[in-house]
Coordinates of C-alpha atoms and ligand atoms in Angstrom, one line a residue:
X1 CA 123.9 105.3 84.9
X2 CA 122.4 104.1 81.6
X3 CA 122.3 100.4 80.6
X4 CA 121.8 99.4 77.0
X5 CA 122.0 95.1 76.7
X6 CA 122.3 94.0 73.5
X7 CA 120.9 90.2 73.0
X8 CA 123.1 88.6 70.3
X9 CA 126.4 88.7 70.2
X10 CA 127.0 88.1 66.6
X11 CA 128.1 90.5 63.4
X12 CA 125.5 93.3 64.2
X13 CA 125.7 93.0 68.2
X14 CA 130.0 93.6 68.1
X15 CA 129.3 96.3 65.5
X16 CA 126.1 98.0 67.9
X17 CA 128.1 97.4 71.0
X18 CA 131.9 98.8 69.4
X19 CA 129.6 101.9 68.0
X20 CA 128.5 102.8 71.2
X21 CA 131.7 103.6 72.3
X22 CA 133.1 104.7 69.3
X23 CA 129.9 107.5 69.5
X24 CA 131.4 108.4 73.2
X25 CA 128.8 106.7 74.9
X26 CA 129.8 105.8 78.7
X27 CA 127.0 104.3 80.4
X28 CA 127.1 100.3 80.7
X29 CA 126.9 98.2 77.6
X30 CA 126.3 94.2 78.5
X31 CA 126.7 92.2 75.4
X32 CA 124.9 88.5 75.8
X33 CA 125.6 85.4 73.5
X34 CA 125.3 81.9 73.9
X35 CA 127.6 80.7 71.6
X36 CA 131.3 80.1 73.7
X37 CA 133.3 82.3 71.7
X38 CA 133.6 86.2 71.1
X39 CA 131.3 87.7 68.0
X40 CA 133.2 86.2 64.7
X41 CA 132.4 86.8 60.8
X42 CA 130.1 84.0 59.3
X43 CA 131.5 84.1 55.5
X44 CA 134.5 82.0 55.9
X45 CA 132.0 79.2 57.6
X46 CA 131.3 78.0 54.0
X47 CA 134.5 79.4 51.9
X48 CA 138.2 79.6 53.8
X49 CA 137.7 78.6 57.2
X50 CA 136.1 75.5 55.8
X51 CA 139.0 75.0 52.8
X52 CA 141.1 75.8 56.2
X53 CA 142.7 78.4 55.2
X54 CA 142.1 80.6 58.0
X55 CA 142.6 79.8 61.4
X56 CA 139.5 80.6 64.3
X57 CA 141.4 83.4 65.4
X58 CA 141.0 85.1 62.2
X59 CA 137.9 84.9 62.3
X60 CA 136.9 86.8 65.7
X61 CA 135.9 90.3 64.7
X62 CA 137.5 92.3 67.4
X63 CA 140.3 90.4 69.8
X64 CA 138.6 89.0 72.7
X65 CA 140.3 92.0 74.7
X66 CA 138.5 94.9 73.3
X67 CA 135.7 94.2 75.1
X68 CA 137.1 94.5 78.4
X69 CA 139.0 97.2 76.7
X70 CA 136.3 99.2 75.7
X71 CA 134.5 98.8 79.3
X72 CA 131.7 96.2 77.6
X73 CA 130.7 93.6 79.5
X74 CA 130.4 90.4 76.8
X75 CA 128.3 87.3 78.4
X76 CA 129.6 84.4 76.1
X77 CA 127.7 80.8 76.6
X78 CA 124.7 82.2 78.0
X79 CA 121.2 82.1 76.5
X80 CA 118.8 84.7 76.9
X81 CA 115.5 83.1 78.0
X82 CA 113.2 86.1 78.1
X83 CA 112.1 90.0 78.3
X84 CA 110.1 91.9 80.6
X85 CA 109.8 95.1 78.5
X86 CA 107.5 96.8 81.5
X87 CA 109.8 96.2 84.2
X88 CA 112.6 96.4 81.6
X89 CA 114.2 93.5 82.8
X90 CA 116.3 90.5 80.7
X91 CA 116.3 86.9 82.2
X92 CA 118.8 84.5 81.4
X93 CA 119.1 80.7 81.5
X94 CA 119.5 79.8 85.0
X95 CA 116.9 82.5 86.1
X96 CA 119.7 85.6 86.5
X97 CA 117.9 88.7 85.8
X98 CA 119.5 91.6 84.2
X99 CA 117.8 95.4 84.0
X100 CA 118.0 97.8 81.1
X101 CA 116.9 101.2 80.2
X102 CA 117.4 100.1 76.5
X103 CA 117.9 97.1 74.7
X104 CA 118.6 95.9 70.9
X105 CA 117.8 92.3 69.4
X106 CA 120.6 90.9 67.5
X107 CA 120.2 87.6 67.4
X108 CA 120.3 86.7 64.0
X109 CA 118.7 83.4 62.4
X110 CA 117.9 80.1 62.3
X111 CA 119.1 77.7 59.6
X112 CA 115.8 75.7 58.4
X113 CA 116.6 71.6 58.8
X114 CA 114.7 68.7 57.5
X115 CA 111.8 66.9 59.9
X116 CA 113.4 64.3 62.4
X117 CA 110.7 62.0 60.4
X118 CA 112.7 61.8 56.8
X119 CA 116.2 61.3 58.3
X120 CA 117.1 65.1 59.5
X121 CA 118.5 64.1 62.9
X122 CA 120.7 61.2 61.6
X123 CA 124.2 61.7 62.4
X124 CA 126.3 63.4 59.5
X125 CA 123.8 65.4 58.5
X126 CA 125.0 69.4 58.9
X127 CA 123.8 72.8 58.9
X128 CA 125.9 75.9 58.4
X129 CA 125.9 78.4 60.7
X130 CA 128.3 78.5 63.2
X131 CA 131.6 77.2 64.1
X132 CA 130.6 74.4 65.8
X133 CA 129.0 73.2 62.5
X134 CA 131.6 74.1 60.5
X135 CA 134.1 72.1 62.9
X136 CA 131.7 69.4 62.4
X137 CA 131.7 69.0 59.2
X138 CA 135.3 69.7 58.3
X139 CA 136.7 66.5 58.7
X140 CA 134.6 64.8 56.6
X141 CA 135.6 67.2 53.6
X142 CA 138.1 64.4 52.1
X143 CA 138.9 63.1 48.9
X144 CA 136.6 59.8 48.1
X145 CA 134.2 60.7 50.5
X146 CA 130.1 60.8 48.9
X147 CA 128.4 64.3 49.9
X148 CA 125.1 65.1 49.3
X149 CA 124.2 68.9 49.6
X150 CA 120.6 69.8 49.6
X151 CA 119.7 73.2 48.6
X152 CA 121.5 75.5 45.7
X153 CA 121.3 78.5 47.6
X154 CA 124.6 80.5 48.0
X155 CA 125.4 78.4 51.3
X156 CA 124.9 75.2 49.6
X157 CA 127.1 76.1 46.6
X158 CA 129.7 77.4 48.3
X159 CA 129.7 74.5 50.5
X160 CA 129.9 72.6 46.9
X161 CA 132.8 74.6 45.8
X162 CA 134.8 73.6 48.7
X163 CA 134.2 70.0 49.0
X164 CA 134.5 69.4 45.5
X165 CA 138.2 71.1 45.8
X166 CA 138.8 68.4 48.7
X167 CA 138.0 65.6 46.2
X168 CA 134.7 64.9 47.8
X169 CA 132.3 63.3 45.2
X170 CA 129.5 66.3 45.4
X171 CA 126.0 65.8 44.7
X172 CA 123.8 69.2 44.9
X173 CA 120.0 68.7 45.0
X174 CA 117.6 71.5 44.1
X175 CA 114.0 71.1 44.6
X176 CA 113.2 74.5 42.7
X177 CA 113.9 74.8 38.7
X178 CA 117.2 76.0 39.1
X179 CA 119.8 76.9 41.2
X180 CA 119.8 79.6 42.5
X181 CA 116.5 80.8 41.6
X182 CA 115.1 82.6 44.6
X183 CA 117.7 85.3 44.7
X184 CA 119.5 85.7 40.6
X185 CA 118.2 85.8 37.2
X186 CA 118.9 82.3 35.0
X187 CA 121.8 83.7 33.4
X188 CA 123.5 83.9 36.7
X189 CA 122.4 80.3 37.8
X190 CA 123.3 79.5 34.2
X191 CA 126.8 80.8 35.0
X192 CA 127.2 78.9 38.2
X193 CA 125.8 75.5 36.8
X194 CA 128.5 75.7 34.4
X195 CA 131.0 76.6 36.6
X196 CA 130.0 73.4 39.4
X197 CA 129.8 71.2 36.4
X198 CA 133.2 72.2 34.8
X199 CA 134.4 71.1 38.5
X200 CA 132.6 67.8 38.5
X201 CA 129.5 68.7 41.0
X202 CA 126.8 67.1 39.9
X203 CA 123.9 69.5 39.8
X204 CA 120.7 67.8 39.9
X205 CA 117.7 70.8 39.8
X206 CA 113.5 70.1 40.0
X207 CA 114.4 67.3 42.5
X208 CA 113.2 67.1 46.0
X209 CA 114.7 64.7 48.8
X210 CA 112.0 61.9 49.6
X211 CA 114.0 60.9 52.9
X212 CA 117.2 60.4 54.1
X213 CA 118.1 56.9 54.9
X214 CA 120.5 55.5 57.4
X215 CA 120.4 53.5 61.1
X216 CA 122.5 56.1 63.1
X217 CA 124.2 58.1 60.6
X218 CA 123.0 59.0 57.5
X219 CA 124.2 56.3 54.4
X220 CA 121.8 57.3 51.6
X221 CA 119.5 59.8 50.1
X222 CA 116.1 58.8 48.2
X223 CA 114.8 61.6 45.7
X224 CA 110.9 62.2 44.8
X225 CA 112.0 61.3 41.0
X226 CA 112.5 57.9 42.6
X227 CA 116.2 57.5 42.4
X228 CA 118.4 56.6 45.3
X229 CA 122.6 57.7 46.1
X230 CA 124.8 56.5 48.2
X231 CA 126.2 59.3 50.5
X232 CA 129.2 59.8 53.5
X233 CA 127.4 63.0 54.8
X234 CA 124.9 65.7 54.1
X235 CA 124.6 69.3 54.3
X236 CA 121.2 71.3 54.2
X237 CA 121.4 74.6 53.0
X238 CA 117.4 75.5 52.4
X239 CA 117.5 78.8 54.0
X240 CA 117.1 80.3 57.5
X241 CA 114.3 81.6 59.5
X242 CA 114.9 84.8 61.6
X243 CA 115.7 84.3 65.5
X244 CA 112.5 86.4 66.5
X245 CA 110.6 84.3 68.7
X246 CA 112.3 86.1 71.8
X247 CA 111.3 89.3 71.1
X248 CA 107.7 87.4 69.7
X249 CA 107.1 86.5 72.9
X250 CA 108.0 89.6 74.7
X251 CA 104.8 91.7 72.9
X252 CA 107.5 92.7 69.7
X253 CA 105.4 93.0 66.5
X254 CA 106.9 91.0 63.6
X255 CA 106.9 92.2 60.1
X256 CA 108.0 90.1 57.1
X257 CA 108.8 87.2 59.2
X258 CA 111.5 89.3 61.5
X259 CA 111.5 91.7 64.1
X260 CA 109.2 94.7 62.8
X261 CA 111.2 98.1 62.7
X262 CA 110.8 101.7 61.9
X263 CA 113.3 103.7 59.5
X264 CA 115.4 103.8 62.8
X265 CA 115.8 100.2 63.9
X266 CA 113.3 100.6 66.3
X267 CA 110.5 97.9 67.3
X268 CA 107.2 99.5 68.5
X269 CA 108.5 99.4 72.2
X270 CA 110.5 102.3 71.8
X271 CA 112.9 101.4 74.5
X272 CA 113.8 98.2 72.0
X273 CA 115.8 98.2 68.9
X274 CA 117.0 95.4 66.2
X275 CA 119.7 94.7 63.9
X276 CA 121.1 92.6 61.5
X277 CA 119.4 89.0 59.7
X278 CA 116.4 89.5 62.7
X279 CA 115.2 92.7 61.8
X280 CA 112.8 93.8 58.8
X281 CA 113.4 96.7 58.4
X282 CA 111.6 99.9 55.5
X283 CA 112.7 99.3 52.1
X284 CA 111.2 101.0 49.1
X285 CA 107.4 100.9 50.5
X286 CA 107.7 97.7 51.8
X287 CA 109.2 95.6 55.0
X288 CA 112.0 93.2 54.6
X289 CA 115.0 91.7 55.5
X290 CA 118.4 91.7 54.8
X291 CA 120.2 88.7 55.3
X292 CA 124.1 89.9 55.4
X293 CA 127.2 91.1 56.8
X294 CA 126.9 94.6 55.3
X295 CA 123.4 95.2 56.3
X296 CA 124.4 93.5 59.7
X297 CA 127.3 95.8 60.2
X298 CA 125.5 99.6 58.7
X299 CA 121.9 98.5 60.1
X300 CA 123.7 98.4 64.3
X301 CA 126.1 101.1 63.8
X302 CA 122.6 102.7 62.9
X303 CA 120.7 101.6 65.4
X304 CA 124.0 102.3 67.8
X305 CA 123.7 106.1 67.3
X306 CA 119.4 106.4 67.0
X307 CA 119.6 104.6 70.5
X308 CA 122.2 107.5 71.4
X309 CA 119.5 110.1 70.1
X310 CA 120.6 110.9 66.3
X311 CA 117.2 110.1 65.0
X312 CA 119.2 109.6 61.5
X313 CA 117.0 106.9 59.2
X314 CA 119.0 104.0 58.4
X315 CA 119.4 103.3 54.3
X316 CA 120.1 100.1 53.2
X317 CA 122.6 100.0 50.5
X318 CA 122.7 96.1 49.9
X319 CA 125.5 94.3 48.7
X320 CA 126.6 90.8 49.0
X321 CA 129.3 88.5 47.7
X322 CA 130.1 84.7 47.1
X323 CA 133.6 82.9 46.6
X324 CA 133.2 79.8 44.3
X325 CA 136.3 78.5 43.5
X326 CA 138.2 81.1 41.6
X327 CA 135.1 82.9 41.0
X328 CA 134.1 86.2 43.5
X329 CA 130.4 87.2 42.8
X330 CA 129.6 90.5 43.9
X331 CA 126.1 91.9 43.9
X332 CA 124.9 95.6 44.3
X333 CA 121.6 96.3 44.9
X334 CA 117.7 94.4 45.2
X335 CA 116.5 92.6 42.2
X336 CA 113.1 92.3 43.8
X337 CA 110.8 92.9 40.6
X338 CA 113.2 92.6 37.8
X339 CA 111.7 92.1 34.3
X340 CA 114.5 92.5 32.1
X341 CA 118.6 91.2 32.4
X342 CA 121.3 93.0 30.2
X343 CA 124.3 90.8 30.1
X344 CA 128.1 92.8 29.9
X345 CA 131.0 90.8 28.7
X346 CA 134.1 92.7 31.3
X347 CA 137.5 93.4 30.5
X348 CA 139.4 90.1 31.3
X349 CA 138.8 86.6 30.5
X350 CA 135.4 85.0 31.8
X351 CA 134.5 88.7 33.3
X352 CA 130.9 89.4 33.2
X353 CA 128.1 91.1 34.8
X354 CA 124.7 91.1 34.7
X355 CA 122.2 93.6 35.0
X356 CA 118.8 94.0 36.4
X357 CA 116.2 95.9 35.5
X358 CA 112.5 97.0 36.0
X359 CA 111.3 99.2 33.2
X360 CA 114.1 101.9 32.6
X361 CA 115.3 101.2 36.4
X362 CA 118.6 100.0 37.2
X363 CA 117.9 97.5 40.0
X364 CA 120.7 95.6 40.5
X365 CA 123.7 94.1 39.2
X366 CA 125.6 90.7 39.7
X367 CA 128.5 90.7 38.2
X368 CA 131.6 87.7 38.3
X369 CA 135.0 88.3 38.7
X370 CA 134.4 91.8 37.2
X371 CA 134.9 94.2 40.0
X372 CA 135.0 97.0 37.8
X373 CA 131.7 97.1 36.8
X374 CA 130.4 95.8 40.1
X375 CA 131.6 99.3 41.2
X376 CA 130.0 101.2 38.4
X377 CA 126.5 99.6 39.0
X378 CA 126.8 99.8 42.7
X379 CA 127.4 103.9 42.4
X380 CA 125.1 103.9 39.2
X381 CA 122.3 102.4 42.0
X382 CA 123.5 104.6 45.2
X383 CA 123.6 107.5 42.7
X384 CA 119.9 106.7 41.7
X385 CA 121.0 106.7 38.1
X386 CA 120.3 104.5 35.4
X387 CA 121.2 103.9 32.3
X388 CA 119.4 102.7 29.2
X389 CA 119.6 98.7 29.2
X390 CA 120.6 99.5 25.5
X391 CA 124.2 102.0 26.4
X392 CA 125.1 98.8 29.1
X393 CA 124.4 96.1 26.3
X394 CA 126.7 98.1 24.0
X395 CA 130.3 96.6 23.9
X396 CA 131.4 100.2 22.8
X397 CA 130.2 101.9 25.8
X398 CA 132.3 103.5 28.5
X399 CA 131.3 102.4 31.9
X400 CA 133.0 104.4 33.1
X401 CA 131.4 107.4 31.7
X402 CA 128.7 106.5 32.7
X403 CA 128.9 107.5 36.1
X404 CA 129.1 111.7 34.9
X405 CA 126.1 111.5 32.6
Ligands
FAD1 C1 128.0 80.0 56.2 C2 127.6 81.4 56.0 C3 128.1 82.2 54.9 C4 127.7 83.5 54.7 N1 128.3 84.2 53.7 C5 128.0 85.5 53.5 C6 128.6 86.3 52.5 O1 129.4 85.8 51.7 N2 128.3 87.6 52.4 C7 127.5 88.2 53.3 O2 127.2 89.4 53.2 N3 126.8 87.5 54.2 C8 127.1 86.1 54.4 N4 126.4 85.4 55.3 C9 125.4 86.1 56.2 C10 126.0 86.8 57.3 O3 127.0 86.1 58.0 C11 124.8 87.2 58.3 O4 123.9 88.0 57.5 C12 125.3 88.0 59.5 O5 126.1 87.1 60.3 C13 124.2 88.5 60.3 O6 124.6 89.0 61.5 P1 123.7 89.0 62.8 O7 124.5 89.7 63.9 O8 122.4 89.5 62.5 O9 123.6 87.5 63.2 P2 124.7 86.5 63.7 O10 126.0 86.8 63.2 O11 124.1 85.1 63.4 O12 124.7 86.6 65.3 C14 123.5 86.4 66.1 C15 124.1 85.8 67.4 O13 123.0 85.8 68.4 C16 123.1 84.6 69.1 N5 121.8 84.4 69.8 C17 120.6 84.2 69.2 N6 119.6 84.1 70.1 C18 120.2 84.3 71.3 C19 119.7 84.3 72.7 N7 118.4 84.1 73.0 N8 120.6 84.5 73.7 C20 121.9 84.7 73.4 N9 122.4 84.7 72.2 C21 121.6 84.5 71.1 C22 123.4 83.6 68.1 O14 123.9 82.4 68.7 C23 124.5 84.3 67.3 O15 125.7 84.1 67.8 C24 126.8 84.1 55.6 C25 126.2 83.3 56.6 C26 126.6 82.0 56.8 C27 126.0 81.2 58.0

């Protein structure tokens, strides 16, 4: 009988593993994670499950049954160690050996954390990735309490948005010009430096951390403009590296920093396969990857029928959101390249979008408590239409209409 064992057992392995069976696949399926719990969604890490507003059991993707339900055997708190992709063979910690005819990388990423050397492995200072760090972290989300969060990312701000509702005294550091500015146009940052501000964050941008200072547990930050801030805990949020260095080290090329794949999911060993933040993946000429739950989710149920012989090519159609207090950003399509923004005021009250373009082609649209027009763009881009920048800039313009021209 066929074995597929998929090594991650995070947003894209549950998806991968559930899509097997879903496709009527009935060979064995092992699913191996090291984390103690069954596969859960990341989001409410930094938004709800951090307010707590949602319980951990809301957060599990499937109930810990379906697994044994659905005849998939799900290895929680175990590490895979390495791959023998001659003999076919996965080992895990503690030197068990498990044999495959196919197997898929899911092992998502790494959050990047400061050097032991300027204070990054004093106590109280947290990433974000998984529950354990969440759990961490939570009880020091309190009013009076002194946080520091380095890195304006989306992680870091919503991290912001949540301790500042606490009544922690938030302090966001960006090294870069603005917030922000790796992954939205200045209006957008512009919008969400208003919006932090407005709830008393203070935003501090072109400042980089010197060192963290503390004899234990972290008690202070000093900046490279010179100035220093008392501080109860820290969060880094300065990006995350893709967990590759398995399937590195088992003869996997890399491409773009991730696993390499084809149009399929498929590494150059063809009997291996990735999925989700690991995997770069073909996008417009060039290799990249996509760093969430919707790419995680379509890339493995991809993936899940190519390893089941549809040969179908896998088409990203990226979208993303962020909650920031009673703001949901929602973001269709890739600005990579943009070289003009059109801004569109929506319907209600503080609704607005904004729009990227290169040349005449719609790229991308953010657009802020305006879920109207996030829908437009995001069929205007599946579509492959675009409008002139002029029709979205016009206030008289039906959106709407848009779509059928
Ligand atoms: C705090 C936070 C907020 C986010 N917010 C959003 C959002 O609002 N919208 C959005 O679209 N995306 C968001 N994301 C991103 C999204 O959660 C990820 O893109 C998604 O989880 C990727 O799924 P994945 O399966 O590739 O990786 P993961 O879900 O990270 O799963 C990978 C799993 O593999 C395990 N693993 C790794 N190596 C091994 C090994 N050697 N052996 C065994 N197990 C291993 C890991 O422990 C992990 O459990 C957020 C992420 C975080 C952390």
């Amino acid at each position: 009988m066929s074995h597929i064992v998929v090594v991650g057992a995070g947003q894209a392995g549950s998806s991968l593993v559930a899509k097997l069976r879903a496709e009527g696949f009935d060979g064995e399926v092992t699913l191996i994670g090291v984390e103690p719990v069954p596969p859960y969604q990341r989001p409410p890490l930094s938004k709800a499950y951090l307010l707590g507003d949602m319980t951990k059991e809301r957060l599990y993707l499937r109930p810990a049954e379906f697994y044994a339900d659905q005849n998939i055997t799900l290895r929680t708190s175990v590490r895979v160690t390495g791959i023998d992709p001659v003999a076919k063979i996965v080992t895990l910690e503690g030197s068990e050996e498990i044999a495959y005819d196919q197997l898929a990388f899911t092992t998502g990423s790494h959050p990047n954390t400061l050097p032991a050397a300027i204070g990054g492995t004093l106590d109280k200072v947290y990433t974000v990735r998984d529950l354990q760090d969440a759990d961490a972290m939570a009880p020091h989300f309190q009013a009076g309490k002194r946080a520091l969060i380095l890195g304006g990312g989306y992680i870091g701000l919503e991290a912001a948005a949540v301790a500042a509702k606490k009544g922690v005294a938030v302090t966001l550091v960006e090294m870069g010009e603005r917030i922000l500015q790796r992954v939205a146009c200045a209006q957008t940052s512009d919008y969400f430096r208003a919006l932090h501000s407005d709830h008393g964050v203070d935003i501090r941008e072109s400042t980089g951390l010197a060192r963290l200072i503390g004899d234990g547990a972290v008690t202070g930050a000093e900046f490279t403009d010179g100035t220093t801030l008392d501080v109860d805990f820290v969060i880094v949020g300065v990006g995350i590296k893709p967990a590759s260095v398995l399937a590195e080290a088992s003869g996997i090329e890399m491409a773009a920093g991730g696993i390499g794949t084809d149009a399929f999911g498929r590494t150059n060993d063809p009997s291996i396969w990735a999925a989700g933040d690991c995997a770069s993946l073909p996008y417009r000429g060039t290799q990249l990857r996509l760093e969430s739950v919707q790419n995680a989710i379509d890339q493995a149920e991809a993936v899940a029928r190519n390893m089941l012989g549809a040969e179908t090519e896998y088409r990203a159609k990226p979208w993303f959101w962020s909650d920031q207090y009673d703001v949901k950003l929602q973001i269709a399509g890739l600005n990579i390249g943009y070289d003009n923004i059109v801004v569109r005021a929506g319907d209600k009250d503080g609704s607005v979008s904004h729009w990227y373009f290169r040349g005449d082609v719609l790229l991308a649209v953010d657009a802020m408590n305006d879920p109207r027009n996030y829908m437009i763009g995001k069929r205007l881009i599946e579509a492959g239409k675009s409008p002139a920048a002029a029709a979205i800039a016009d206030p008289e313009t039906d959106m709407k209409g848009l779509l059928s021209a």
